[in-house]
Amino acid sequence: MIREHVAVHRTKAKEHKINPLWEVCMLQTYFVGKGRIDYFVVVDNIIEKKLITLDSAALLKEEEKDLFIKLENDYQDVKGDIEKQATIVQDFGDSRSAQVPWLERTGFPGHLVGLKDEEIKSSSQLPRKSEGDEKADVNLVRIIHAAESVLRDAYALRVSVLQESVNASEIFLDV
């Protein structure tokens, strides 16, 4: 292919030193469409061996400096607002995320709207035990034992149902 190119343009590789046929450059790729990639040239400051500093950059007018300072402050304010807003649960009605049917049926997401992440997390954590809390923890211990008992019964029921279905399938296979 190179030989064909050289033959068409009637240039030889040794002429590259006198009259460069190409020059080294950096390319950046971008996707134009499905399966199609294009390139564009990127200027590399390392090749020029000079660093753009505040002194070498074009000096800004006072109004431009004030504008950039104001823009930076606005950016920081908006960034803080976004971070604060991200910690609060939003309404799920307009959400494009995957909706879980049982959550919608129970209406559980509606109870979370407006709550902060810390509030939700703290609602599922047990309080730290302090001295003298033994009497106050009696009800909590009863609730935990009751919930544990219900979960064990549900698990045992599920296992027995699965065992019965396995036994039933063995009966049909024996016939």
Coordinates of N, CA and C in Angstrom, one line a residue:
M1 N 0.8 -1.2 0.0 CA 0.0 0.0 0.0 C 0.9 1.3 0.0
I2 N 1.9 1.2 0.8 CA 2.8 2.4 0.8 C 3.5 2.6 -0.5
R3 N 3.9 1.4 -1.1 CA 4.6 1.5 -2.4 C 3.6 2.1 -3.4
E4 N 2.4 1.7 -3.4 CA 1.4 2.3 -4.3 C 1.3 3.8 -4.1
H5 N 1.2 4.2 -2.8 CA 1.1 5.6 -2.5 C 2.3 6.4 -3.0
V6 N 3.5 5.9 -2.8 CA 4.7 6.5 -3.2 C 4.8 6.6 -4.7
A7 N 4.3 5.5 -5.4 CA 4.4 5.5 -6.8 C 3.4 6.6 -7.4
V8 N 2.3 6.8 -6.8 CA 1.3 7.8 -7.2 C 1.8 9.2 -7.0
H9 N 2.4 9.4 -5.9 CA 2.8 10.8 -5.6 C 4.3 11.1 -6.0
R10 N 4.9 10.1 -6.5 CA 6.3 10.2 -7.0 C 7.3 10.8 -6.0
T11 N 7.2 10.3 -4.8 CA 8.1 10.8 -3.7 C 8.7 9.6 -3.1
K12 N 9.9 9.7 -2.6 CA 10.7 8.6 -2.0 C 10.9 9.0 -0.5
A13 N 11.1 7.9 0.3 CA 11.3 8.1 1.7 C 12.4 9.0 2.1
K14 N 13.5 8.9 1.3 CA 14.7 9.7 1.6 C 14.4 11.2 1.4
E15 N 13.4 11.6 0.7 CA 13.0 13.0 0.5 C 12.3 13.6 1.7
H16 N 11.9 12.7 2.6 CA 11.2 13.1 3.8 C 12.0 14.1 4.7
K17 N 13.3 13.9 4.7 CA 14.1 14.8 5.5 C 14.2 16.2 4.9
I18 N 14.1 16.3 3.6 CA 14.2 17.6 3.0 C 12.8 18.3 2.9
N19 N 11.9 17.6 2.4 CA 10.5 18.1 2.3 C 9.6 17.0 3.0
P20 N 9.2 17.3 4.3 CA 8.5 16.2 5.0 C 7.2 15.9 4.3
L21 N 7.0 14.6 4.2 CA 5.8 14.0 3.6 C 4.6 14.0 4.7
W22 N 5.0 14.0 5.9 CA 4.0 14.0 7.0 C 4.7 14.5 8.2
E23 N 3.9 14.8 9.2 CA 4.4 15.3 10.5 C 3.8 14.5 11.6
V24 N 4.5 14.4 12.7 CA 4.0 13.7 13.8 C 2.9 14.5 14.5
C25 N 1.8 13.9 14.9 CA 0.7 14.6 15.6 C 0.0 13.6 16.5
M26 N -0.8 14.2 17.4 CA -1.6 13.3 18.2 C -3.0 13.4 17.7
L27 N -3.7 12.3 17.7 CA -5.1 12.2 17.3 C -6.0 11.8 18.4
Q28 N -7.2 12.3 18.4 CA -8.2 12.0 19.3 C -9.3 11.3 18.5
T29 N -9.9 10.2 19.0 CA -10.9 9.6 18.3 C -12.3 10.0 18.8
Y30 N -13.3 9.9 18.0 CA -14.7 10.1 18.4 C -15.5 9.3 17.6
F31 N -16.7 8.9 18.1 CA -17.6 8.0 17.3 C -18.6 8.8 16.6
V32 N -18.7 8.6 15.3 CA -19.6 9.3 14.4 C -20.9 8.6 14.4
G33 N -20.9 7.3 14.3 CA -22.1 6.5 14.2 C -21.7 5.1 14.6
K34 N -22.7 4.2 14.4 CA -22.4 2.8 14.7 C -21.3 2.2 13.9
G35 N -20.2 1.8 14.5 CA -19.1 1.2 13.8 C -18.2 2.1 13.1
R36 N -18.4 3.4 13.2 CA -17.6 4.4 12.5 C -16.9 5.3 13.4
I37 N -15.6 5.4 13.3 CA -14.8 6.2 14.2 C -14.1 7.3 13.3
D38 N -14.1 8.5 13.8 CA -13.3 9.6 13.1 C -12.2 10.1 14.0
Y39 N -11.3 10.8 13.5 CA -10.2 11.4 14.2 C -10.1 12.9 14.0
F40 N -9.5 13.6 15.0 CA -9.2 14.9 14.8 C -7.8 15.2 15.5
V41 N -7.1 16.2 15.0 CA -5.7 16.4 15.5 C -5.8 17.2 16.8
V42 N -5.0 16.8 17.8 CA -4.9 17.4 19.1 C -3.6 18.1 19.2
V43 N -3.5 19.3 19.6 CA -2.2 20.0 19.8 C -1.6 19.6 21.1
D44 N -0.4 19.2 21.0 CA 0.3 18.7 22.2 C 1.3 19.8 22.7
N45 N 1.2 20.3 23.9 CA 2.1 21.3 24.4 C 3.5 20.7 24.7
I46 N 3.5 19.4 24.9 CA 4.8 18.8 25.3 C 5.8 18.9 24.1
I47 N 5.2 18.8 22.9 CA 6.1 18.9 21.7 C 6.7 20.3 21.6
E48 N 5.9 21.3 22.0 CA 6.4 22.7 21.9 C 7.3 23.0 23.1
K49 N 7.3 22.2 24.1 CA 8.2 22.3 25.3 C 7.9 23.6 26.0
K50 N 6.8 24.2 26.0 CA 6.5 25.4 26.8 C 5.2 25.2 27.5
L51 N 5.2 25.7 28.7 CA 4.0 25.5 29.6 C 3.2 26.8 29.6
I52 N 1.9 26.7 29.4 CA 1.1 27.9 29.5 C 0.9 28.2 31.0
T53 N 1.3 29.3 31.4 CA 1.2 29.8 32.8 C 0.3 31.0 32.8
L54 N 0.0 31.4 34.0 CA -0.8 32.6 34.2 C -0.1 33.9 33.6
D55 N 1.2 33.9 33.7 CA 2.0 35.0 33.2 C 2.0 35.0 31.7
S56 N 2.1 33.9 31.1 CA 2.2 33.8 29.6 C 0.9 33.9 29.0
A57 N -0.2 33.7 29.7 CA -1.5 33.7 29.1 C -1.9 35.2 28.9
A58 N -2.9 35.4 28.0 CA -3.3 36.7 27.7 C -3.9 37.3 29.0
L59 N -3.6 38.5 29.3 CA -4.1 39.1 30.6 C -5.6 39.4 30.4
L60 N -6.3 39.1 31.5 CA -7.7 39.4 31.5 C -8.0 40.8 32.0
K61 N -9.1 41.3 31.5 CA -9.5 42.6 32.0 C -10.1 42.4 33.3
E62 N -10.2 43.5 34.1 CA -10.8 43.4 35.5 C -12.2 42.9 35.5
E63 N -13.0 43.3 34.5 CA -14.4 42.9 34.4 C -14.5 41.3 34.2
E64 N -13.5 40.9 33.3 CA -13.5 39.4 33.0 C -13.1 38.6 34.2
K65 N -12.1 39.1 35.0 CA -11.7 38.5 36.2 C -12.8 38.4 37.2
D66 N -13.6 39.5 37.4 CA -14.7 39.5 38.3 C -15.8 38.5 37.8
L67 N -16.0 38.5 36.5 CA -17.0 37.5 36.0 C -16.6 36.1 36.3
F68 N -15.3 35.7 36.1 CA -14.9 34.4 36.3 C -14.9 34.0 37.8
I69 N -14.6 35.0 38.7 CA -14.7 34.8 40.1 C -16.2 34.5 40.5
K70 N -17.1 35.4 39.9 CA -18.5 35.2 40.2 C -19.0 33.8 39.7
L71 N -18.6 33.4 38.5 CA -18.9 32.1 38.0 C -18.5 31.0 38.8
E72 N -17.2 31.1 39.3 CA -16.7 30.1 40.2 C -17.5 30.0 41.5
N73 N -17.8 31.1 42.1 CA -18.6 31.1 43.3 C -20.0 30.5 43.1
D74 N -20.6 30.9 41.9 CA -21.9 30.3 41.6 C -21.8 28.8 41.4
Y75 N -20.7 28.4 40.8 CA -20.5 26.9 40.6 C -20.4 26.2 41.9
Q76 N -19.7 26.8 42.8 CA -19.5 26.2 44.1 C -20.8 26.1 44.9
D77 N -21.6 27.2 44.8 CA -23.0 27.2 45.4 C -23.9 26.1 44.9
V78 N -23.9 26.0 43.5 CA -24.8 25.0 42.9 C -24.3 23.6 43.2
K79 N -23.0 23.4 43.2 CA -22.4 22.1 43.6 C -22.8 21.7 45.0
G80 N -22.7 22.7 45.9 CA -23.2 22.4 47.3 C -24.6 22.1 47.4
D81 N -25.5 22.8 46.6 CA -26.9 22.6 46.6 C -27.2 21.2 46.1
I82 N -26.5 20.8 45.0 CA -26.8 19.5 44.4 C -26.4 18.4 45.4
E83 N -25.2 18.6 46.1 CA -24.8 17.5 47.0 C -25.8 17.4 48.2
K84 N -26.3 18.6 48.6 CA -27.3 18.5 49.7 C -28.6 17.9 49.2
Q85 N -29.0 18.2 48.0 CA -30.3 17.7 47.4 C -30.1 16.2 47.2
A86 N -28.9 15.7 46.9 CA -28.7 14.3 46.7 C -28.9 13.4 47.9
T87 N -28.8 14.0 49.1 CA -28.9 13.3 50.3 C -30.4 13.2 50.7
I88 N -31.3 13.8 50.0 CA -32.7 13.8 50.3 C -33.4 12.9 49.3
V89 N -34.3 12.0 49.8 CA -35.0 11.1 48.9 C -36.1 11.9 48.1
Q90 N -36.1 11.8 46.8 CA -37.0 12.5 46.0 C -38.2 11.6 45.7
D91 N -39.3 12.1 45.1 CA -40.4 11.4 44.8 C -40.1 10.4 43.7
F92 N -40.6 9.1 43.8 CA -40.3 8.1 42.9 C -41.2 8.2 41.6
G93 N -42.2 9.0 41.6 CA -43.2 9.1 40.5 C -42.5 9.4 39.2
D94 N -41.6 10.3 39.2 CA -41.0 10.8 37.9 C -39.6 10.0 37.7
S95 N -39.3 9.1 38.5 CA -38.0 8.4 38.4 C -38.0 7.5 37.2
R96 N -36.8 7.5 36.5 CA -36.7 6.6 35.4 C -36.0 5.3 35.8
S97 N -35.7 5.2 37.1 CA -35.0 4.0 37.6 C -36.0 2.8 37.6
A98 N -35.4 1.6 37.8 CA -36.3 0.4 37.8 C -37.3 0.5 39.0
Q99 N -38.5 0.3 38.7 CA -39.5 0.3 39.8 C -39.7 -1.2 40.2
V100 N -39.7 -1.4 41.5 CA -40.0 -2.7 42.1 C -41.4 -2.8 42.4
P101 N -42.2 -3.7 41.8 CA -43.6 -3.8 42.0 C -44.1 -3.9 43.4
W102 N -43.4 -4.7 44.3 CA -43.9 -4.8 45.6 C -43.7 -3.5 46.4
L103 N -42.7 -2.7 46.1 CA -42.5 -1.4 46.7 C -43.7 -0.5 46.3
E104 N -44.1 -0.5 45.1 CA -45.2 0.3 44.6 C -46.5 -0.1 45.3
R105 N -46.7 -1.5 45.4 CA -47.9 -2.0 45.9 C -48.0 -1.6 47.4
T106 N -46.9 -1.7 48.1 CA -47.0 -1.3 49.6 C -47.0 0.2 49.8
G107 N -46.6 1.0 48.8 CA -46.5 2.4 49.0 C -45.3 2.8 49.9
F108 N -44.4 1.9 50.0 CA -43.2 2.2 50.8 C -42.4 3.4 50.4
P109 N -42.2 3.6 49.1 CA -41.4 4.8 48.7 C -42.0 6.1 49.1
G110 N -43.4 6.1 49.2 CA -44.0 7.4 49.6 C -43.6 7.8 51.0
H111 N -43.3 6.8 51.8 CA -42.9 7.1 53.2 C -41.5 7.7 53.3
L112 N -40.7 7.5 52.2 CA -39.3 8.0 52.3 C -39.1 9.4 51.7
V113 N -40.1 9.9 51.0 CA -39.9 11.2 50.3 C -39.7 12.2 51.3
G114 N -38.6 13.0 51.1 CA -38.3 14.1 51.9 C -37.3 13.8 53.1
L115 N -37.1 12.5 53.3 CA -36.2 12.1 54.3 C -34.7 12.1 53.9
K116 N -33.8 12.4 54.8 CA -32.4 12.5 54.4 C -31.9 11.0 54.6
D117 N -30.8 10.8 53.9 CA -30.1 9.5 54.0 C -29.8 9.1 55.4
E118 N -29.3 10.1 56.2 CA -28.9 9.8 57.5 C -30.1 9.3 58.4
E119 N -31.3 10.0 58.1 CA -32.5 9.6 58.9 C -32.9 8.2 58.5
I120 N -32.9 7.8 57.3 CA -33.3 6.5 56.9 C -32.3 5.5 57.5
K121 N -31.0 5.7 57.4 CA -30.0 4.8 57.9 C -30.2 4.7 59.5
S122 N -30.4 5.8 60.1 CA -30.5 5.7 61.6 C -31.8 5.0 62.1
S123 N -32.8 5.0 61.2 CA -34.0 4.3 61.6 C -33.9 2.8 61.6
S124 N -32.9 2.2 61.0 CA -32.7 0.8 61.0 C -31.5 0.3 61.9
Q125 N -30.9 1.3 62.6 CA -29.8 0.9 63.4 C -30.3 0.9 64.9
L126 N -29.8 -0.1 65.6 CA -30.1 -0.2 67.0 C -29.4 0.9 67.8
P127 N -30.0 1.5 68.8 CA -29.4 2.5 69.6 C -28.2 1.9 70.4
R128 N -27.2 2.8 70.6 CA -26.1 2.3 71.4 C -26.5 2.0 72.8
K129 N -25.9 1.0 73.4 CA -26.3 0.6 74.7 C -25.5 1.4 75.7
S130 N -26.2 2.0 76.6 CA -25.6 2.7 77.7 C -25.9 2.1 79.0
E131 N -25.2 2.5 80.1 CA -25.5 1.8 81.4 C -26.8 2.2 81.9
G132 N -27.5 1.3 82.4 CA -28.9 1.5 83.0 C -30.0 1.3 81.9
D133 N -29.6 0.9 80.7 CA -30.6 0.6 79.7 C -31.2 -0.8 79.7
E134 N -30.8 -1.6 80.6 CA -31.2 -3.0 80.7 C -32.8 -3.1 80.8
K135 N -33.3 -2.2 81.6 CA -34.8 -2.2 81.8 C -35.5 -1.7 80.5
A136 N -34.9 -0.7 79.9 CA -35.5 -0.1 78.7 C -35.4 -1.1 77.5
D137 N -34.4 -2.0 77.5 CA -34.2 -2.9 76.4 C -35.1 -4.1 76.5
V138 N -35.9 -4.3 77.5 CA -36.7 -5.5 77.7 C -37.7 -5.6 76.5
N139 N -38.3 -4.5 76.2 CA -39.3 -4.5 75.1 C -38.6 -4.8 73.7
L140 N -37.4 -4.2 73.6 CA -36.7 -4.3 72.3 C -36.3 -5.8 72.2
V141 N -35.8 -6.4 73.3 CA -35.4 -7.8 73.2 C -36.6 -8.7 72.9
R142 N -37.8 -8.4 73.5 CA -39.0 -9.2 73.1 C -39.4 -9.1 71.7
I143 N -39.3 -7.8 71.1 CA -39.6 -7.6 69.7 C -38.6 -8.4 68.8
I144 N -37.3 -8.4 69.2 CA -36.3 -9.1 68.4 C -36.6 -10.6 68.4
H145 N -36.9 -11.1 69.6 CA -37.2 -12.6 69.7 C -38.4 -12.9 68.9
A146 N -39.4 -12.1 69.0 CA -40.7 -12.4 68.2 C -40.4 -12.4 66.7
A147 N -39.7 -11.4 66.3 CA -39.3 -11.3 64.8 C -38.5 -12.5 64.4
E148 N -37.6 -12.9 65.2 CA -36.7 -14.0 64.9 C -37.6 -15.3 64.9
S149 N -38.5 -15.5 65.8 CA -39.4 -16.6 65.8 C -40.3 -16.7 64.5
V150 N -40.8 -15.5 64.1 CA -41.6 -15.5 62.9 C -40.8 -15.8 61.7
L151 N -39.6 -15.3 61.6 CA -38.7 -15.6 60.5 C -38.3 -17.1 60.4
R152 N -38.0 -17.7 61.6 CA -37.7 -19.1 61.6 C -38.9 -20.0 61.2
D153 N -40.1 -19.6 61.7 CA -41.3 -20.4 61.3 C -41.5 -20.3 59.8
A154 N -41.4 -19.1 59.2 CA -41.5 -18.9 57.8 C -40.5 -19.7 57.0
Y155 N -39.3 -19.7 57.5 CA -38.3 -20.5 56.8 C -38.6 -22.0 56.9
A156 N -39.0 -22.5 58.1 CA -39.4 -23.9 58.2 C -40.5 -24.3 57.3
L157 N -41.5 -23.4 57.2 CA -42.7 -23.6 56.4 C -42.2 -23.7 54.9
R158 N -41.4 -22.8 54.5 CA -40.9 -22.8 53.1 C -40.1 -24.1 52.8
V159 N -39.3 -24.6 53.8 CA -38.5 -25.8 53.6 C -39.4 -27.0 53.5
S160 N -40.4 -27.0 54.3 CA -41.4 -28.2 54.3 C -42.2 -28.2 53.0
V161 N -42.5 -27.0 52.5 CA -43.3 -27.0 51.2 C -42.4 -27.5 50.1
L162 N -41.1 -27.1 50.1 CA -40.2 -27.5 49.1 C -39.9 -29.0 49.2
Q163 N -39.8 -29.5 50.4 CA -39.6 -31.0 50.6 C -40.8 -31.7 50.1
E164 N -42.0 -31.3 50.4 CA -43.2 -31.9 49.9 C -43.3 -32.0 48.4
S165 N -42.9 -30.9 47.7 CA -42.9 -30.8 46.3 C -41.9 -31.8 45.7
V166 N -40.7 -31.9 46.4 CA -39.7 -32.9 45.9 C -40.2 -34.3 46.1
N167 N -40.9 -34.6 47.2 CA -41.4 -35.9 47.4 C -42.5 -36.2 46.4
A168 N -43.3 -35.3 46.1 CA -44.4 -35.5 45.1 C -43.8 -35.8 43.8
S169 N -42.8 -35.1 43.4 CA -42.2 -35.4 42.1 C -41.5 -36.7 42.0
E170 N -41.0 -37.2 43.2 CA -40.4 -38.5 43.3 C -41.5 -39.6 43.1
I171 N -42.7 -39.4 43.6 CA -43.8 -40.3 43.5 C -44.2 -40.5 42.1
F172 N -44.3 -39.3 41.3 CA -44.6 -39.4 39.9 C -43.6 -40.1 39.1
L173 N -42.3 -39.9 39.5 CA -41.2 -40.6 38.8 C -41.2 -42.1 39.0
D174 N -41.6 -42.5 40.2 CA -41.6 -44.0 40.5 C -42.7 -44.7 39.7
V175 N -43.8 -44.0 39.4 CA -44.9 -44.7 38.7 C -44.6 -45.1 37.3

